[in-house]
Amino acid sequence: MAETEPWWQRGIVYQIFPLSFMDSNGDGIGDLPGIIARLGYVASLGVDAIWLSPIYPSPMADFGYDVADYTDVDPRFGSLDDFDRLVSEAHGRGLRVILDLVPNHTSDQHPWFIDSRSSRDASKRDWYIWRDPAPGGGPPNNWVSYFGSGWTLDPETGQYYFHQFRAEQPELNYANPAVLEAMLGVMRFWLDRGVDGFRVDVIALLAKDQRFLDEPPNPGYSPDQHAYYAVHHVYTENQPAVHDYIRAMRRVLDEYHERVMIGELDPFEGYLGYYGEDLDEVHLPFNFNLFFVPWQAEAVRRTADAYDAALPAGAWPNWVVGNHDRQRVGSRAGIGQARVVQMLLLTLRGTPFCYYGDEIGMADTPVPVDRLRDTVGYDPSQATRFSRDPQRTPMQWDATRPNAGFSSPEAEPWLPLAPDSGTVNVAVQEADERSVLALFRRLTALRAAEPALNGGDYRSHHAGDRNVFAYERSDGGTRVLVVLNFTAADKLVDLGAVASDGLVLLSTELDRTGREDCATLSLRPNEGVILRIG
Ligand code: GLC
């Protein structure tokens, strides 16, 4: 891809969950100086940007996604000076910095909400969504949150406020134009500090239907699903006005040079519509499809084909295999597939998002019940219990140091270290030229060097075996073939119709070179290969 393309099309984004990356002051939680200290490592991965989950002052009811001040840094993480240093050191290493913008809701400790709930006449009353109780008493309608009723009564003022997450996360009222203006001001504050873009939290939820009607039941709902899905969110999700708000946000970004907006959206939220009819909304609506398909070659192939075919003209794709809300891909796909996962992520067409630790093959960490931190959805008696702690445990740096090098020896990390941190860690893998980490670096280097992988077209091929996913990336006359074995069995595949032979650019095992006959291509268990075929 030409250097003239914006960096976020050429680049790879690395997500850091600040609480868990690197603790510099021994309080058991990560911080900005810790991240700064590890920027050399991050740059060595060959990624192009870091996205930081929220760093703002927060009571941490939702681990930073409950913001009490949009224009400062939580003292647990450091200061604005630390942040400025982080941006300048990251930029000095060629790394962009993306912040998490959480515009849908604030913390109930945000001064805006404290004012809003203080009386019905408060100047910011209308900055949040307040409704009278239903005629017979009780919540105004049946709107729900991810964590139970969507309405919480404020006894002092006798009205309910709306929240689709925790009661500590009241939702802002974008029907009031002052709210949008304030949020655009927040964006400018950070853009002026040199931030390269935003990942925008739950972007499809910003607008609500102003009639406040009950949402219809979801007939397809089954009790093993999260209770949030018991109704169809026809009045709280994807409302037409949301696109106006997003276009206004985009206009702010466009006042600056090459800043990116990434939208958090699920595939069932009409995510492709969020590029905007004139590609004037989010640059990258997250593509979470791989969270929802079984880890099988045929299913992944169908997903990749469908996504590529459905993209609006001119829209740039992206791929995500892990984040702070989902089971780690090392657990979902099975740890044997850790290498195949990375080869897939880093060779598909579109900007890849890598979740910290996935590059060394971290898996979910079992967290004992008495150490769980994310417990709001955790009810051991319910089939729907969930906690996101297992995918948020501390980064595994170095087993020769206490706390795997995440925190000082005497500290107790906020979540336990994974039991495998003795073997799965950066130090061990840096010393092993065939480690998952070494593979990750080779993949990012190959992607950067190879226009076909970076910006070329995508086309899948039938490999004659449902457990093998094969696809071609091509740029002009340059053709690259990726062949991935999704199983722990040996495979012999016939891709003779695609090319007679190819030069091995990389194997997930990092031990294969030379030419291969494409009609009789053998793959070892859990092996993927990249071949140059033209
Ligand atoms: C997003 C975040 C998640 C958070 C929620 C509410 O889905 O990724 O962590 O709990 O929004 O802000």
CSV table of C-alpha atoms in Angstrom, one decimal, residues 180-388:
chain,number,residue,atom,x,y,z
A,180,LEU,CA,-22.8,16.9,22.1
A,181,GLU,CA,-21.0,20.3,22.2
A,182,ALA,CA,-19.3,19.3,25.5
A,183,MET,CA,-18.2,16.0,24.1
A,184,LEU,CA,-16.8,17.6,21.0
A,185,GLY,CA,-14.8,19.9,23.4
A,186,VAL,CA,-13.5,16.8,25.1
A,187,MET,CA,-12.3,15.5,21.8
A,188,ARG,CA,-10.5,18.8,21.0
A,189,PHE,CA,-8.9,18.8,24.4
A,190,TRP,CA,-7.1,15.5,23.6
A,191,LEU,CA,-6.5,16.1,19.9
A,192,ASP,CA,-4.8,19.3,20.8
A,193,ARG,CA,-2.6,17.3,23.1
A,194,GLY,CA,-1.5,15.2,20.2
A,195,VAL,CA,-3.8,12.2,20.4
A,196,ASP,CA,-4.1,10.3,17.1
A,197,GLY,CA,-7.7,9.2,17.4
A,198,PHE,CA,-10.4,7.6,19.5
A,199,ARG,CA,-12.0,4.3,20.0
A,200,VAL,CA,-15.5,5.3,20.8
A,201,ASP,CA,-17.3,3.2,23.4
A,202,VAL,CA,-20.8,1.7,22.6
A,203,ILE,CA,-21.3,4.2,19.8
A,204,ALA,CA,-24.6,2.8,18.6
A,205,LEU,CA,-26.3,3.6,21.9
A,206,LEU,CA,-25.9,7.4,22.0
A,207,ALA,CA,-29.3,8.3,20.8
A,208,LYS,CA,-32.6,7.2,22.3
A,209,ASP,CA,-36.1,7.3,20.9
A,210,GLN,CA,-37.7,10.3,22.6
A,211,ARG,CA,-41.2,8.6,22.9
A,212,PHE,CA,-39.8,6.2,25.6
A,213,LEU,CA,-42.0,3.3,24.5
A,214,ASP,CA,-41.5,-0.2,25.8
A,215,GLU,CA,-39.1,-2.3,23.8
A,216,PRO,CA,-40.7,-5.4,22.2
A,217,PRO,CA,-39.8,-8.8,23.5
A,218,ASN,CA,-37.2,-10.8,21.5
A,219,PRO,CA,-39.1,-14.0,20.5
A,220,GLY,CA,-35.8,-15.8,19.8
A,221,TYR,CA,-34.4,-15.2,23.3
A,222,SER,CA,-33.3,-18.2,25.2
A,223,PRO,CA,-32.4,-18.1,28.9
A,224,ASP,CA,-28.8,-19.1,28.4
A,225,GLN,CA,-28.3,-15.7,26.7
A,226,HIS,CA,-27.6,-12.5,28.5
A,227,ALA,CA,-30.8,-11.0,29.9
A,228,TYR,CA,-30.1,-7.8,27.9
A,229,TYR,CA,-31.1,-9.7,24.8
A,230,ALA,CA,-34.6,-10.6,26.2
A,231,VAL,CA,-36.0,-7.5,24.4
A,232,HIS,CA,-35.2,-6.0,21.0
A,233,HIS,CA,-33.5,-2.7,21.5
A,234,VAL,CA,-35.4,-0.9,18.8
A,235,TYR,CA,-35.6,2.4,20.8
A,236,THR,CA,-32.2,2.5,22.5
A,237,GLU,CA,-29.8,1.3,19.8
A,238,ASN,CA,-29.1,2.5,16.2
A,239,GLN,CA,-31.5,5.4,16.3
A,240,PRO,CA,-31.3,7.7,13.3
A,241,ALA,CA,-30.0,10.6,15.3
A,242,VAL,CA,-26.9,8.7,16.3
A,243,HIS,CA,-25.5,9.3,12.8
A,244,ASP,CA,-25.8,13.0,13.2
A,245,TYR,CA,-23.8,12.9,16.4
A,246,ILE,CA,-21.1,10.8,14.8
A,247,ARG,CA,-20.8,13.0,11.8
A,248,ALA,CA,-20.3,15.9,14.1
A,249,MET,CA,-17.6,14.0,15.9
A,250,ARG,CA,-16.0,13.1,12.6
A,251,ARG,CA,-15.9,16.8,11.6
A,252,VAL,CA,-13.9,17.6,14.7
A,253,LEU,CA,-11.4,14.8,13.8
A,254,ASP,CA,-11.2,16.1,10.3
A,255,GLU,CA,-10.1,19.5,11.6
A,256,TYR,CA,-6.8,17.7,12.4
A,257,HIS,CA,-4.4,15.7,10.3
A,258,GLU,CA,-5.0,11.9,9.9
A,259,ARG,CA,-6.9,11.3,13.2
A,260,VAL,CA,-8.9,8.1,13.4
A,261,MET,CA,-12.3,7.2,14.8
A,262,ILE,CA,-13.0,3.6,15.6
A,263,GLY,CA,-16.5,2.7,16.7
A,264,GLU,CA,-17.3,-0.1,19.2
A,265,LEU,CA,-20.2,-1.9,17.5
A,266,ASP,CA,-21.4,-5.5,17.3
A,267,PRO,CA,-22.1,-7.1,13.9
A,268,PHE,CA,-25.8,-7.3,14.8
A,269,GLU,CA,-25.9,-3.5,15.3
A,270,GLY,CA,-25.8,-2.7,11.6
A,271,TYR,CA,-22.1,-1.9,12.0
A,272,LEU,CA,-21.4,-1.4,8.4
A,273,GLY,CA,-23.9,1.5,8.3
A,274,TYR,CA,-21.5,3.3,10.6
A,275,TYR,CA,-19.0,4.0,7.9
A,276,GLY,CA,-21.6,6.6,6.9
A,277,GLU,CA,-23.3,6.9,3.5
A,278,ASP,CA,-20.5,9.2,2.3
A,279,LEU,CA,-17.9,7.5,4.4
A,280,ASP,CA,-18.2,10.5,6.7
A,281,GLU,CA,-18.8,8.6,10.0
A,282,VAL,CA,-16.4,6.2,11.8
A,283,HIS,CA,-13.3,5.2,9.9
A,284,LEU,CA,-13.3,1.7,11.4
A,285,PRO,CA,-16.5,0.2,12.8
A,286,PHE,CA,-15.0,-2.7,14.8
A,287,ASN,CA,-15.4,-6.0,13.1
A,288,PHE,CA,-16.1,-8.4,15.9
A,289,ASN,CA,-17.3,-11.2,13.7
A,290,LEU,CA,-14.5,-13.5,14.9
A,291,PHE,CA,-16.0,-13.3,18.4
A,292,PHE,CA,-19.2,-14.9,17.2
A,293,VAL,CA,-18.1,-17.7,14.9
A,294,PRO,CA,-16.9,-21.2,16.0
A,295,TRP,CA,-13.2,-21.5,15.5
A,296,GLN,CA,-13.4,-23.7,12.4
A,297,ALA,CA,-11.8,-23.1,9.1
A,298,GLU,CA,-15.0,-23.2,7.1
A,299,ALA,CA,-16.9,-20.9,9.4
A,300,VAL,CA,-14.0,-18.4,9.5
A,301,ARG,CA,-13.7,-18.6,5.7
A,302,ARG,CA,-17.4,-17.8,5.3
A,303,THR,CA,-17.2,-14.9,7.7
A,304,ALA,CA,-14.2,-13.4,6.0
A,305,ASP,CA,-15.8,-13.8,2.5
A,306,ALA,CA,-19.1,-12.3,3.7
A,307,TYR,CA,-17.4,-9.4,5.4
A,308,ASP,CA,-15.2,-8.6,2.5
A,309,ALA,CA,-18.1,-8.7,0.1
A,310,ALA,CA,-20.4,-6.6,2.3
A,311,LEU,CA,-18.0,-3.7,2.8
A,312,PRO,CA,-19.3,-0.4,1.3
A,313,ALA,CA,-17.3,0.9,-1.6
A,314,GLY,CA,-14.2,2.6,-0.4
A,315,ALA,CA,-14.6,1.4,3.2
A,316,TRP,CA,-11.5,0.1,4.9
A,317,PRO,CA,-11.9,-3.2,6.8
A,318,ASN,CA,-10.5,-4.2,10.2
A,319,TRP,CA,-10.1,-7.4,12.2
A,320,VAL,CA,-10.3,-8.0,16.0
A,321,VAL,CA,-9.6,-11.3,17.8
A,322,GLY,CA,-9.4,-10.1,21.4
A,323,ASN,CA,-10.3,-7.3,23.7
A,324,HIS,CA,-11.0,-6.6,27.4
A,325,ASP,CA,-14.6,-7.7,27.2
A,326,ARG,CA,-14.1,-11.1,25.5
A,327,GLN,CA,-12.6,-14.5,26.3
A,328,ARG,CA,-9.0,-14.4,25.1
A,329,VAL,CA,-8.6,-15.9,21.7
A,330,GLY,CA,-6.0,-18.3,23.2
A,331,SER,CA,-8.8,-19.9,25.2
A,332,ARG,CA,-11.5,-19.6,22.6
A,333,ALA,CA,-9.6,-21.0,19.7
A,334,GLY,CA,-7.5,-23.4,21.9
A,335,ILE,CA,-4.0,-22.6,22.8
A,336,GLY,CA,-2.7,-24.9,20.1
A,337,GLN,CA,-4.1,-22.4,17.6
A,338,ALA,CA,-2.3,-19.4,19.1
A,339,ARG,CA,0.0,-19.1,16.2
A,340,VAL,CA,-2.6,-19.7,13.5
A,341,VAL,CA,-4.7,-17.0,15.1
A,342,GLN,CA,-1.9,-14.5,14.8
A,343,MET,CA,-1.1,-15.5,11.2
A,344,LEU,CA,-4.8,-15.0,10.3
A,345,LEU,CA,-5.1,-11.7,12.1
A,346,LEU,CA,-2.0,-10.3,10.5
A,347,THR,CA,-2.6,-11.5,7.0
A,348,LEU,CA,-6.3,-10.7,6.5
A,349,ARG,CA,-7.3,-7.6,4.6
A,350,GLY,CA,-7.9,-4.7,7.1
A,351,THR,CA,-6.4,-3.1,10.1
A,352,PRO,CA,-5.5,-5.7,12.7
A,353,PHE,CA,-6.2,-5.1,16.4
A,354,CYS,CA,-4.1,-7.0,18.8
A,355,TYR,CA,-5.0,-7.3,22.5
A,356,TYR,CA,-2.1,-7.1,24.9
A,357,GLY,CA,-0.7,-10.5,25.8
A,358,ASP,CA,-2.1,-12.3,22.8
A,359,GLU,CA,1.2,-11.8,21.1
A,360,ILE,CA,2.7,-14.2,23.6
A,361,GLY,CA,-0.2,-16.5,23.5
A,362,MET,CA,-1.8,-15.6,26.9
A,363,ALA,CA,-5.0,-17.5,27.7
A,364,ASP,CA,-7.8,-16.6,30.1
A,365,THR,CA,-6.7,-16.8,33.7
A,366,PRO,CA,-9.0,-18.5,36.1
A,367,VAL,CA,-9.7,-16.0,38.9
A,368,PRO,CA,-10.8,-17.4,42.3
A,369,VAL,CA,-14.2,-16.1,43.3
A,370,ASP,CA,-12.8,-14.3,46.3
A,371,ARG,CA,-10.4,-12.3,44.0
A,372,LEU,CA,-12.9,-11.4,41.3
A,373,ARG,CA,-13.2,-7.7,40.6
A,374,ASP,CA,-15.7,-7.6,37.8
A,375,THR,CA,-18.6,-9.1,39.6
A,376,VAL,CA,-21.6,-7.2,38.5
A,377,GLY,CA,-22.8,-9.8,36.1
A,378,TYR,CA,-21.5,-12.6,38.2
A,379,ASP,CA,-24.1,-14.7,39.8
A,380,PRO,CA,-22.9,-18.3,40.5
A,381,SER,CA,-26.4,-19.6,40.6
A,382,GLN,CA,-27.2,-18.3,37.1
A,383,ALA,CA,-26.2,-19.8,33.7
A,384,THR,CA,-25.4,-16.3,32.5
A,385,ARG,CA,-22.7,-15.5,35.1
A,386,PHE,CA,-19.8,-13.8,33.7
A,387,SER,CA,-16.8,-11.8,34.7
A,388,ARG,CA,-14.3,-10.2,32.4
